[in-house]
Coordinates of C-alpha atoms in Angstrom, one line a residue:
Chain A
M1 CA -17.3 -3.6 74.6
K2 CA -17.4 -1.4 71.5
S3 CA -14.4 -1.8 69.1
R4 CA -13.0 1.5 67.8
K5 CA -10.3 -0.2 65.7
I6 CA -10.0 0.4 61.9
L7 CA -7.7 -1.4 59.5
V8 CA -6.7 0.8 56.5
I9 CA -5.3 -1.2 53.6
E10 CA -3.7 1.3 51.1
D11 CA -0.5 1.1 49.0
D12 CA 0.3 4.8 48.9
S13 CA 2.3 5.7 52.1
D14 CA 1.2 9.4 52.1
I15 CA -2.5 8.5 51.9
R16 CA -2.0 5.8 54.5
R17 CA -0.3 8.4 56.9
N18 CA -3.1 10.9 56.3
M19 CA -5.8 8.3 57.0
K20 CA -4.1 7.4 60.2
V21 CA -3.8 11.1 61.3
L22 CA -7.5 11.7 60.4
L23 CA -9.0 8.6 62.0
E24 CA -6.8 8.9 65.2
S25 CA -7.9 12.5 65.6
E26 CA -11.5 11.2 65.6
G27 CA -10.6 8.8 68.4
Y28 CA -10.2 5.6 66.5
E29 CA -7.5 3.1 66.8
V30 CA -5.8 2.6 63.4
E31 CA -3.9 -0.3 62.0
L32 CA -2.2 0.0 58.6
A33 CA -1.3 -2.4 55.8
C34 CA 0.4 -1.7 52.4
N35 CA -1.6 -4.3 50.4
G36 CA -4.1 -7.1 50.6
K37 CA -1.6 -9.7 51.7
E38 CA -0.3 -7.5 54.5
G39 CA -3.9 -6.8 55.5
L40 CA -4.7 -10.5 55.8
Q41 CA -1.5 -11.0 57.8
A42 CA -2.6 -8.2 60.2
L43 CA -6.0 -9.8 60.6
E44 CA -4.4 -13.1 61.2
T45 CA -2.1 -11.9 64.0
C46 CA -4.1 -9.2 65.7
V47 CA -5.7 -10.0 69.2
D48 CA -8.9 -8.0 68.7
L49 CA -10.3 -7.7 65.2
P50 CA -11.1 -4.3 63.7
A51 CA -14.7 -3.1 63.4
L52 CA -14.1 -1.8 59.9
I53 CA -11.7 -2.2 57.0
I54 CA -11.1 0.7 54.7
L55 CA -9.8 -0.9 51.5
D56 CA -8.0 0.6 48.5
L57 CA -8.6 -1.5 45.3
M58 CA -5.6 -1.0 43.1
M59 CA -2.6 -2.3 44.9
P60 CA 0.5 -4.4 44.1
I61 CA 1.0 -8.0 45.4
M62 CA -2.6 -8.4 46.4
D63 CA -5.3 -6.0 45.2
G64 CA -8.5 -5.1 47.0
F65 CA -10.6 -7.5 44.9
E66 CA -8.5 -10.5 45.8
F67 CA -8.3 -9.4 49.5
R68 CA -12.1 -9.2 49.6
R69 CA -12.5 -12.6 47.9
V70 CA -10.2 -14.3 50.6
Q71 CA -11.9 -12.3 53.4
Q72 CA -15.4 -13.4 52.4
V73 CA -14.5 -17.1 52.6
S74 CA -12.5 -16.8 55.9
P75 CA -15.1 -17.4 58.8
K76 CA -13.0 -15.5 61.4
I77 CA -13.0 -12.2 59.4
S78 CA -15.8 -12.4 56.9
H79 CA -18.2 -10.5 59.1
I80 CA -16.0 -7.3 59.3
P81 CA -17.6 -4.6 57.2
V82 CA -15.6 -3.1 54.3
A83 CA -15.5 0.5 52.9
I84 CA -13.8 0.5 49.5
M85 CA -11.8 3.5 48.4
T86 CA -11.0 4.0 44.7
A87 CA -9.8 6.7 42.3
N88 CA -11.3 5.1 39.2
G89 CA -15.0 5.4 38.4
H90 CA -17.8 2.8 38.7
L91 CA -17.7 3.2 42.5
V92 CA -21.3 2.0 43.0
E93 CA -20.8 -0.9 40.7
K94 CA -17.6 -2.0 42.4
Q95 CA -19.2 -1.5 45.8
T96 CA -22.1 -3.8 44.8
R97 CA -19.8 -6.3 43.2
L98 CA -17.6 -6.5 46.3
D99 CA -20.6 -6.4 48.7
A100 CA -19.0 -3.5 50.5
S101 CA -20.8 -1.4 53.1
A102 CA -19.6 1.9 51.6
G103 CA -17.6 3.4 48.8
I104 CA -15.3 6.4 49.2
P105 CA -14.2 8.1 46.0
K106 CA -10.6 9.4 45.7
P107 CA -9.5 12.1 46.4
P108 CA -11.4 11.4 49.6
D109 CA -13.4 14.1 51.4
I110 CA -12.6 13.7 55.1
D111 CA -16.2 14.5 56.1
V112 CA -17.3 11.5 53.9
V113 CA -14.6 9.3 55.5
I114 CA -15.6 10.4 59.0
Q115 CA -19.4 10.0 58.3
V116 CA -19.0 6.6 56.6
T117 CA -16.8 5.3 59.5
S118 CA -19.1 6.5 62.3
E119 CA -22.2 5.1 60.5
I120 CA -20.7 1.7 59.9
L121 CA -19.3 1.4 63.4
A122 CA -22.6 2.5 64.9
K123 CA -24.4 -0.3 63.0
A124 CA -21.7 -2.9 63.8
N125 CA -21.6 -2.2 67.5
Chain B
M1 CA -30.6 -19.4 -55.3
K2 CA -33.7 -18.4 -57.0
S3 CA -34.2 -21.6 -58.8
S4 CA -33.5 -23.8 -55.8
T5 CA -35.9 -21.8 -53.7
A6 CA -38.6 -22.3 -56.3
Q7 CA -37.6 -26.0 -56.3
S8 CA -37.9 -26.2 -52.5
I9 CA -41.4 -24.8 -52.6
A10 CA -42.4 -27.6 -54.9
H11 CA -40.8 -30.3 -52.6
P12 CA -40.9 -29.5 -48.9
E13 CA -38.5 -32.4 -47.9
D14 CA -35.9 -31.0 -50.2
L15 CA -36.3 -27.6 -48.7
L16 CA -35.6 -29.1 -45.2
R17 CA -32.5 -30.9 -46.6
I18 CA -31.2 -27.7 -48.2
L19 CA -31.7 -25.8 -45.0
V20 CA -30.1 -28.4 -42.8
D21 CA -27.2 -28.8 -45.2
A22 CA -26.6 -25.0 -45.0
V23 CA -26.5 -24.8 -41.2
D24 CA -22.9 -24.6 -40.1
E25 CA -23.4 -23.7 -36.5
Y26 CA -24.9 -27.1 -35.6
A27 CA -23.9 -30.6 -36.6
I28 CA -27.2 -32.1 -37.8
F29 CA -27.3 -35.7 -39.0
A30 CA -29.5 -38.8 -39.1
M31 CA -28.6 -42.2 -37.9
D32 CA -30.2 -45.6 -38.4
S33 CA -31.6 -47.4 -35.3
D34 CA -28.2 -48.8 -34.5
G35 CA -26.4 -45.5 -34.6
H36 CA -24.8 -45.6 -38.1
I37 CA -24.6 -42.3 -39.7
L38 CA -26.9 -41.7 -42.7
T39 CA -26.6 -38.0 -43.5
W40 CA -24.0 -35.2 -42.9
N41 CA -24.4 -31.4 -43.1
A42 CA -21.9 -28.5 -43.3
G43 CA -22.1 -27.9 -39.6
A44 CA -21.2 -31.6 -38.9
Q45 CA -18.2 -31.3 -41.2
R46 CA -17.0 -28.1 -39.5
L47 CA -17.5 -29.4 -36.0
K48 CA -16.3 -33.0 -36.3
G49 CA -13.8 -32.5 -39.1
Y50 CA -15.0 -35.4 -41.2
K51 CA -16.2 -35.0 -44.8
A52 CA -19.5 -36.7 -45.7
D53 CA -17.9 -39.5 -47.6
E54 CA -15.5 -40.3 -44.8
I55 CA -18.2 -40.7 -42.1
I56 CA -21.4 -41.8 -43.6
G57 CA -22.0 -45.5 -42.8
Q58 CA -19.7 -45.3 -39.7
H59 CA -21.0 -45.6 -36.1
F60 CA -21.5 -42.4 -34.2
S61 CA -19.5 -43.7 -31.2
K62 CA -16.4 -42.5 -33.2
F63 CA -17.0 -39.1 -31.7
Y64 CA -16.7 -40.3 -28.1
S65 CA -13.8 -40.9 -25.9
K66 CA -12.4 -44.4 -25.3
E67 CA -13.8 -44.4 -21.7
D68 CA -17.3 -43.3 -23.0
V69 CA -17.2 -46.2 -25.5
E70 CA -16.0 -48.7 -22.9
R71 CA -18.9 -47.8 -20.6
R72 CA -21.3 -48.1 -23.6
H73 CA -22.3 -44.5 -23.3
P74 CA -23.3 -43.9 -27.0
W75 CA -25.6 -46.9 -27.0
N76 CA -27.1 -45.9 -23.7
E77 CA -27.9 -42.5 -25.2
L78 CA -29.7 -44.2 -28.0
M79 CA -31.7 -46.4 -25.6
M80 CA -32.7 -43.4 -23.6
A81 CA -33.7 -41.4 -26.6
A82 CA -35.8 -44.4 -27.9
E83 CA -37.4 -44.8 -24.5
H84 CA -38.2 -41.1 -23.8
G85 CA -38.3 -39.8 -27.4
K86 CA -35.4 -37.5 -26.8
Y87 CA -32.0 -37.5 -25.0
Q88 CA -30.0 -34.4 -24.1
E89 CA -26.6 -33.8 -22.5
E90 CA -23.4 -31.8 -22.5
G91 CA -20.1 -33.6 -22.7
W92 CA -16.7 -33.9 -24.3
R93 CA -16.7 -35.1 -28.0
Y94 CA -13.7 -35.7 -30.3
R95 CA -12.9 -34.3 -33.7
K96 CA -11.2 -36.2 -36.5
D97 CA -7.9 -34.6 -35.6
G98 CA -8.2 -35.8 -32.0
A99 CA -9.0 -32.3 -30.5
K100 CA -11.9 -32.4 -28.1
F101 CA -14.7 -29.9 -27.8
W102 CA -17.5 -29.4 -25.3
A103 CA -20.7 -30.4 -27.0
S104 CA -24.4 -29.8 -26.3
V105 CA -26.1 -32.9 -27.8
T106 CA -29.8 -33.7 -28.6
I107 CA -30.7 -37.1 -29.9
T108 CA -34.3 -37.5 -31.1
A109 CA -35.9 -40.9 -31.9
L110 CA -37.5 -41.1 -35.3
R111 CA -40.5 -43.3 -35.7
D112 CA -42.7 -44.3 -38.7
E113 CA -46.5 -43.8 -38.7
K114 CA -46.9 -47.1 -36.9
G115 CA -44.6 -46.0 -34.1
R116 CA -41.7 -48.3 -35.1
L117 CA -38.2 -46.9 -34.5
T118 CA -36.6 -46.0 -37.8
G119 CA -33.5 -44.2 -36.6
F120 CA -32.3 -41.1 -34.8
G121 CA -31.7 -37.5 -35.5
K122 CA -28.7 -35.9 -33.8
V123 CA -28.0 -32.2 -33.3
T124 CA -24.7 -31.2 -31.8
R125 CA -23.5 -27.7 -30.9
D126 CA -20.0 -26.7 -30.0
L127 CA -20.0 -25.0 -26.6
T128 CA -16.3 -25.0 -26.0
N129 CA -16.1 -21.2 -26.0
K130 CA -19.1 -20.9 -23.7
R131 CA -17.5 -23.5 -21.3
E132 CA -14.2 -21.8 -21.4
Q133 CA -15.9 -18.5 -20.6
E134 CA -17.8 -20.2 -17.8
E135 CA -14.6 -21.7 -16.4
K136 CA -12.8 -18.3 -16.6
L137 CA -15.8 -16.8 -14.8
R138 CA -15.7 -19.5 -12.2
E139 CA -12.0 -19.0 -11.8
S140 CA -12.2 -15.2 -11.5
Y141 CA -15.0 -15.7 -9.1
A142 CA -12.9 -18.1 -7.0
N143 CA -10.0 -15.6 -7.2
L144 CA -12.3 -12.8 -6.1
E145 CA -13.5 -14.9 -3.2
I146 CA -9.9 -15.5 -2.1
R147 CA -9.1 -11.8 -2.4
I148 CA -12.2 -10.9 -0.4
Q149 CA -11.2 -13.4 2.2
E150 CA -7.7 -12.1 2.4
R151 CA -8.9 -8.5 2.5
T152 CA -11.4 -9.4 5.2
K153 CA -8.6 -11.0 7.2
E154 CA -6.5 -7.8 6.8
L155 CA -9.4 -5.6 7.8
L156 CA -10.1 -7.8 10.8
A157 CA -6.5 -7.6 11.8
E158 CA -6.6 -3.8 11.3
K159 CA -9.8 -3.6 13.4
L160 CA -8.2 -5.6 16.1
R161 CA -5.1 -3.4 16.1
A162 CA -7.3 -0.3 16.3
E163 CA -9.4 -1.8 19.1
E164 CA -6.2 -2.6 21.0
A165 CA -4.9 0.9 20.5
V166 CA -8.2 2.3 21.8
K167 CA -8.1 -0.1 24.7
A168 CA -4.5 0.9 25.5
R169 CA -5.5 4.6 25.3
D170 CA -8.5 4.0 27.6
Q171 CA -6.3 2.2 30.1
F172 CA -3.9 5.1 29.9
F173 CA -6.6 7.6 30.8
S174 CA -7.9 5.4 33.6
M175 CA -4.4 5.0 34.9
A176 CA -3.5 8.6 34.4
S177 CA -6.6 9.6 36.5
H178 CA -5.6 7.1 39.2
E179 CA -2.0 8.3 39.3
L180 CA -3.0 12.0 39.4
K181 CA -5.6 11.3 42.1
T182 CA -3.1 9.6 44.4
P183 CA -1.1 12.8 45.3
L184 CA -4.3 14.8 45.0
S185 CA -5.8 12.5 47.7
S186 CA -3.1 13.4 50.1
L187 CA -3.2 17.1 49.3
K188 CA -6.9 17.2 49.8
M189 CA -6.8 15.2 53.1
Q190 CA -3.9 17.2 54.5
T191 CA -5.7 20.5 53.7
Q192 CA -9.0 19.3 55.1
I193 CA -7.5 17.9 58.3
R194 CA -5.8 21.2 59.0
K195 CA -9.0 23.2 58.4
R196 CA -10.9 20.8 60.7
R197 CA -8.3 21.3 63.4
I198 CA -8.4 25.1 63.2
A199 CA -12.2 24.9 63.2
K200 CA -11.9 23.0 66.5
G201 CA -9.6 25.6 67.9
D202 CA -6.4 23.5 67.5
Y203 CA -3.8 26.0 66.2
S204 CA -0.8 23.7 66.5
V205 CA -0.5 23.8 62.7
F206 CA 0.8 27.3 63.0
Q207 CA 3.8 26.4 65.0
P208 CA 6.8 27.2 62.8
N209 CA 8.3 23.7 62.9
R210 CA 5.0 22.0 62.3
L211 CA 4.1 24.4 59.6
N212 CA 7.4 23.8 57.9
E213 CA 6.8 20.0 58.0
L214 CA 3.3 20.4 56.6
C215 CA 4.6 22.6 53.8
S216 CA 7.1 19.9 52.9
D217 CA 4.3 17.3 52.8
D218 CA 2.4 19.5 50.4
E219 CA 5.5 20.2 48.4
R220 CA 6.1 16.5 47.9
Q221 CA 2.6 15.9 46.6
V222 CA 3.0 18.9 44.2
D223 CA 6.3 17.4 43.0
R224 CA 4.6 14.1 42.4
L225 CA 1.9 15.8 40.4
T226 CA 4.5 17.8 38.4
S227 CA 6.5 14.8 37.5
L228 CA 3.4 13.0 36.3
V229 CA 2.4 15.9 34.2
D230 CA 6.0 16.1 32.9
R231 CA 5.9 12.5 31.8
M232 CA 2.6 13.1 29.9
L233 CA 4.2 16.2 28.3
D234 CA 7.2 14.1 27.3
I235 CA 4.9 11.9 25.3
S236 CA 3.5 14.8 23.3
R237 CA 7.1 16.1 22.7
I238 CA 8.3 12.7 21.5
S239 CA 5.3 12.4 19.2
A240 CA 6.0 15.9 17.9
S241 CA 9.8 15.0 17.5
Q242 CA 10.6 17.9 19.7
F243 CA 12.4 15.8 22.3
Q244 CA 15.8 17.4 23.0
L245 CA 18.6 16.8 25.4
T246 CA 20.8 19.2 27.3
L247 CA 24.2 17.6 27.4
E248 CA 26.6 18.6 30.2
K249 CA 29.8 17.2 31.6
T250 CA 28.4 14.5 34.0
E251 CA 30.0 11.9 36.3
M252 CA 27.8 8.8 36.0
V253 CA 28.7 7.0 39.2
E254 CA 27.6 9.9 41.2
V255 CA 24.3 10.3 39.2
V256 CA 23.4 6.7 39.8
E257 CA 24.3 6.8 43.4
E258 CA 22.3 9.9 43.9
C259 CA 19.2 8.3 42.3
I260 CA 19.5 5.2 44.5
K261 CA 19.9 7.4 47.6
R262 CA 16.8 9.4 46.7
M263 CA 14.7 6.3 46.2
L264 CA 16.1 4.5 49.2
P265 CA 12.9 5.0 51.4
A266 CA 10.7 3.6 48.7
L267 CA 13.0 0.8 48.0
Q268 CA 13.2 -0.1 51.7
E269 CA 9.4 0.1 52.1
A270 CA 9.1 -2.4 49.2
G271 CA 11.6 -4.7 51.0
I272 CA 14.2 -4.2 48.3
E273 CA 17.9 -4.3 49.0
C274 CA 19.6 -2.4 46.3
N275 CA 23.2 -3.3 45.4
F276 CA 25.2 -0.8 43.3
V277 CA 28.4 -2.2 41.7
H278 CA 30.6 0.2 39.7
E279 CA 34.1 0.8 38.6
Q280 CA 36.1 4.1 38.4
P281 CA 34.1 7.3 38.0
I282 CA 33.1 7.8 34.3
V283 CA 32.8 11.3 32.9
G284 CA 30.9 12.0 29.6
M285 CA 28.5 14.4 28.0
W286 CA 25.1 13.3 29.1
D287 CA 21.7 14.9 30.0
R288 CA 21.9 14.4 33.7
L289 CA 18.2 15.0 34.5
R290 CA 17.1 12.6 31.7
I291 CA 19.4 9.9 33.0
E292 CA 18.1 10.4 36.5
Q293 CA 14.6 10.0 35.0
V294 CA 15.6 6.7 33.4
M295 CA 17.1 5.4 36.6
S296 CA 14.1 6.5 38.7
N297 CA 11.8 4.8 36.2
L298 CA 13.8 1.5 36.3
L299 CA 14.0 1.5 40.1
T300 CA 10.3 2.3 40.4
N301 CA 9.5 -0.6 38.1
A302 CA 11.5 -2.9 40.4
I303 CA 9.6 -1.6 43.4
K304 CA 6.3 -2.2 41.6
Y305 CA 7.0 -5.5 39.9
A306 CA 9.6 -7.2 42.1
P307 CA 9.1 -6.1 45.7
G308 CA 10.7 -8.1 48.5
K309 CA 13.6 -9.2 46.4
P310 CA 17.1 -7.7 45.9
V311 CA 17.9 -5.4 42.9
E312 CA 21.3 -5.2 41.3
V313 CA 22.5 -2.0 39.7
R314 CA 25.7 -2.1 37.7
L315 CA 27.6 0.6 35.8
L316 CA 30.1 -0.8 33.3
N317 CA 32.7 1.0 31.2
R318 CA 32.7 -0.5 27.8
G319 CA 35.2 1.9 26.2
D320 CA 33.2 3.7 23.5
C321 CA 30.0 3.5 25.6
I322 CA 28.8 2.8 29.1
E323 CA 26.2 0.2 30.2
I324 CA 24.0 0.8 33.2
Y325 CA 21.7 -2.1 34.1
V326 CA 19.1 -2.7 36.7
K327 CA 18.4 -6.3 37.4
D328 CA 15.5 -7.5 39.5
F329 CA 14.5 -11.0 40.6
G330 CA 10.7 -10.6 40.1
A331 CA 8.2 -12.4 38.0
G332 CA 9.9 -11.6 34.7
I333 CA 8.4 -10.6 31.4
S334 CA 7.1 -13.0 28.7
A335 CA 8.7 -12.8 25.2
V336 CA 5.5 -11.4 23.8
D337 CA 5.3 -8.6 26.4
Q338 CA 9.0 -7.8 26.0
E339 CA 8.1 -6.3 22.6
K340 CA 5.1 -4.4 23.9
I341 CA 6.5 -2.8 27.0
F342 CA 8.5 -0.2 25.1
L343 CA 5.5 1.0 23.2
P344 CA 3.6 4.0 24.5
F345 CA 0.6 3.2 26.8
E346 CA 1.4 -0.5 26.6
R347 CA 2.0 -2.6 29.7
A348 CA 2.8 -6.2 30.4
A349 CA -0.1 -8.6 30.7
N350 CA 0.4 -9.2 34.5
S351 CA 0.5 -5.4 35.3
E352 CA -3.3 -4.8 35.4
K353 CA -3.4 -4.6 39.2
I354 CA -0.3 -2.4 39.3
A355 CA -0.6 1.4 38.9
G356 CA 1.3 2.9 36.1
L357 CA 0.9 4.9 32.9
G358 CA 2.7 2.6 30.6
L359 CA 5.0 5.4 29.5
G360 CA 8.2 4.9 31.6
L361 CA 10.0 2.4 29.4
F362 CA 8.9 4.1 26.2
I363 CA 10.3 7.5 27.4
S364 CA 13.4 5.8 28.8
R365 CA 14.2 4.1 25.5
K366 CA 13.7 7.4 23.7
I367 CA 16.1 9.1 26.1
A368 CA 18.7 6.4 25.4
E369 CA 18.2 6.8 21.7
A370 CA 18.4 10.5 21.8
H371 CA 21.9 10.1 23.3
G372 CA 22.8 7.9 20.4
G373 CA 22.5 4.9 22.7
K374 CA 20.0 2.1 23.1
M375 CA 17.9 0.3 25.7
Q376 CA 17.4 -3.5 26.0
V377 CA 15.6 -6.0 28.1
E378 CA 16.6 -9.5 29.1
S379 CA 13.9 -11.5 30.9
A380 CA 12.1 -14.8 31.2
P381 CA 9.0 -15.7 33.3
N382 CA 10.1 -16.3 36.9
R383 CA 13.7 -15.5 36.1
G384 CA 13.7 -11.8 36.9
T385 CA 14.3 -8.9 34.5
K386 CA 17.4 -7.0 33.4
F387 CA 17.0 -3.6 31.8
S388 CA 20.2 -2.3 30.2
I389 CA 20.8 1.2 28.9
F390 CA 23.8 1.8 26.7
L391 CA 25.1 5.4 26.3
P392 CA 28.0 6.5 24.2
V393 CA 30.9 8.3 26.0
I394 CA 31.0 11.6 24.2
S395 CA 34.0 13.8 25.1
E396 CA 33.6 17.5 25.8
E397 CA 35.2 18.5 22.5
K398 CA 32.4 17.1 20.5
K399 CA 29.9 18.8 22.7
E400 CA 26.7 20.0 21.2
T401 CA 24.0 21.5 23.2
T402 CA 21.1 19.6 21.8
Y403 CA 20.6 16.2 20.1
E404 CA 17.7 15.2 18.0
I405 CA 16.8 11.6 18.4
A406 CA 19.9 10.1 16.9
E407 CA 20.8 6.8 15.3
N408 CA 22.3 4.3 17.5
T409 CA 26.1 4.6 17.9
C410 CA 26.3 1.9 20.6
H411 CA 26.4 -1.5 19.1

């Protein structure tokens, strides 16, 4: 069965809410986390794993870099593709460094978010 | 002179003797093969201080130090001159009065026509001045070297400071763009989501209640942007010394309570329980909006740097002044960083992953100082952080509309 679940890890509550509204209106199931640590907890406890993680990089407690480092060495979740989302430059360089499937610059264009999401999910399923 | 010259032409050996006698720059004398002095010229008398009759027949080791004599240096010089034809060196020699001078010495072995050693000729030149000059030169060269090293060190430190300032500025621009893009992200998404809905024929966004909600969402993002821009403007006003307060009769308990209430959703989201302890209402002449700015900054710092832990806010009446402090139980700030955090664009070492402009505490301290008060930090790694702001209680009679950044009146 095809998973339509997306985990959004983002520290800004307004961006988080907007991502949820956008992705749900596209028919995805959305789970939210405020930082990397919460994201890992969500992955730990969820019954069915998400098909994509949209990851902010600069966050308190555990940032996107640290989250990705832990994710990549955790067998259960290492396969889940990640799209990074960042306001500061060097998007391609960061995407390569983090071995991410996509990079979304901030402020995000919703068409880009929708396109990236559908492409990655099509590949994953 | 004329007669002696005529005489010297007739007897070349006499000419040589006359010339040698007249030289007073050099000590020139002959010795027998054991080193006893046979002749003495004007230069020898000037350099060594002995008259001819005092020294002729004496051994030339008289001019050497006790140590040189003990190690048989004069005799070794003669041996070497005999062996090689000539011996040269520079070294200390002693005058009759005991004063030493730096001498350049040449000893030449004299041999008869059959090659047998008949004695030695010795030429000595006083190089004390030259040596002193050389030493002075060496000394000033060494001093120069030290000064160059010191200056190089200073320049390196200056370069390091400049590089740090540039780094702090770059970090500020990077942070500023990040901070500005956060509310812009929500604004852009909200707008685009609505357009997309309308394009799909979903007109629910036009329902009055929904529209009102959406406008409030936009307004909040615009307010966030405005406050960011204001903080950046504060910096340029502070740099231009145009930072002024508008003092009004203010009740501080209410101001602090209001600030905490406004930040309650953010505090709760960060898992922070905020405890406000205060005494009786305290009225004074303060710039209400600026105090709110300080409180909001301190509570935002607690949210960013000490989430999940309680925060204690206290308002204390200390007679001439009031103290408001915000104490968190976060990671704390190292002693080194405690100096840095009040400087513009500077942030603590552990704050790299946390968004912020590095301006909040700098502006907060300036606000306290503009009131004639001060701001302090007490912290230690893993022991939490307490920021205190002290503000003088100014009664209404002394009211002035604006204050330039004043000297501390709170002690």
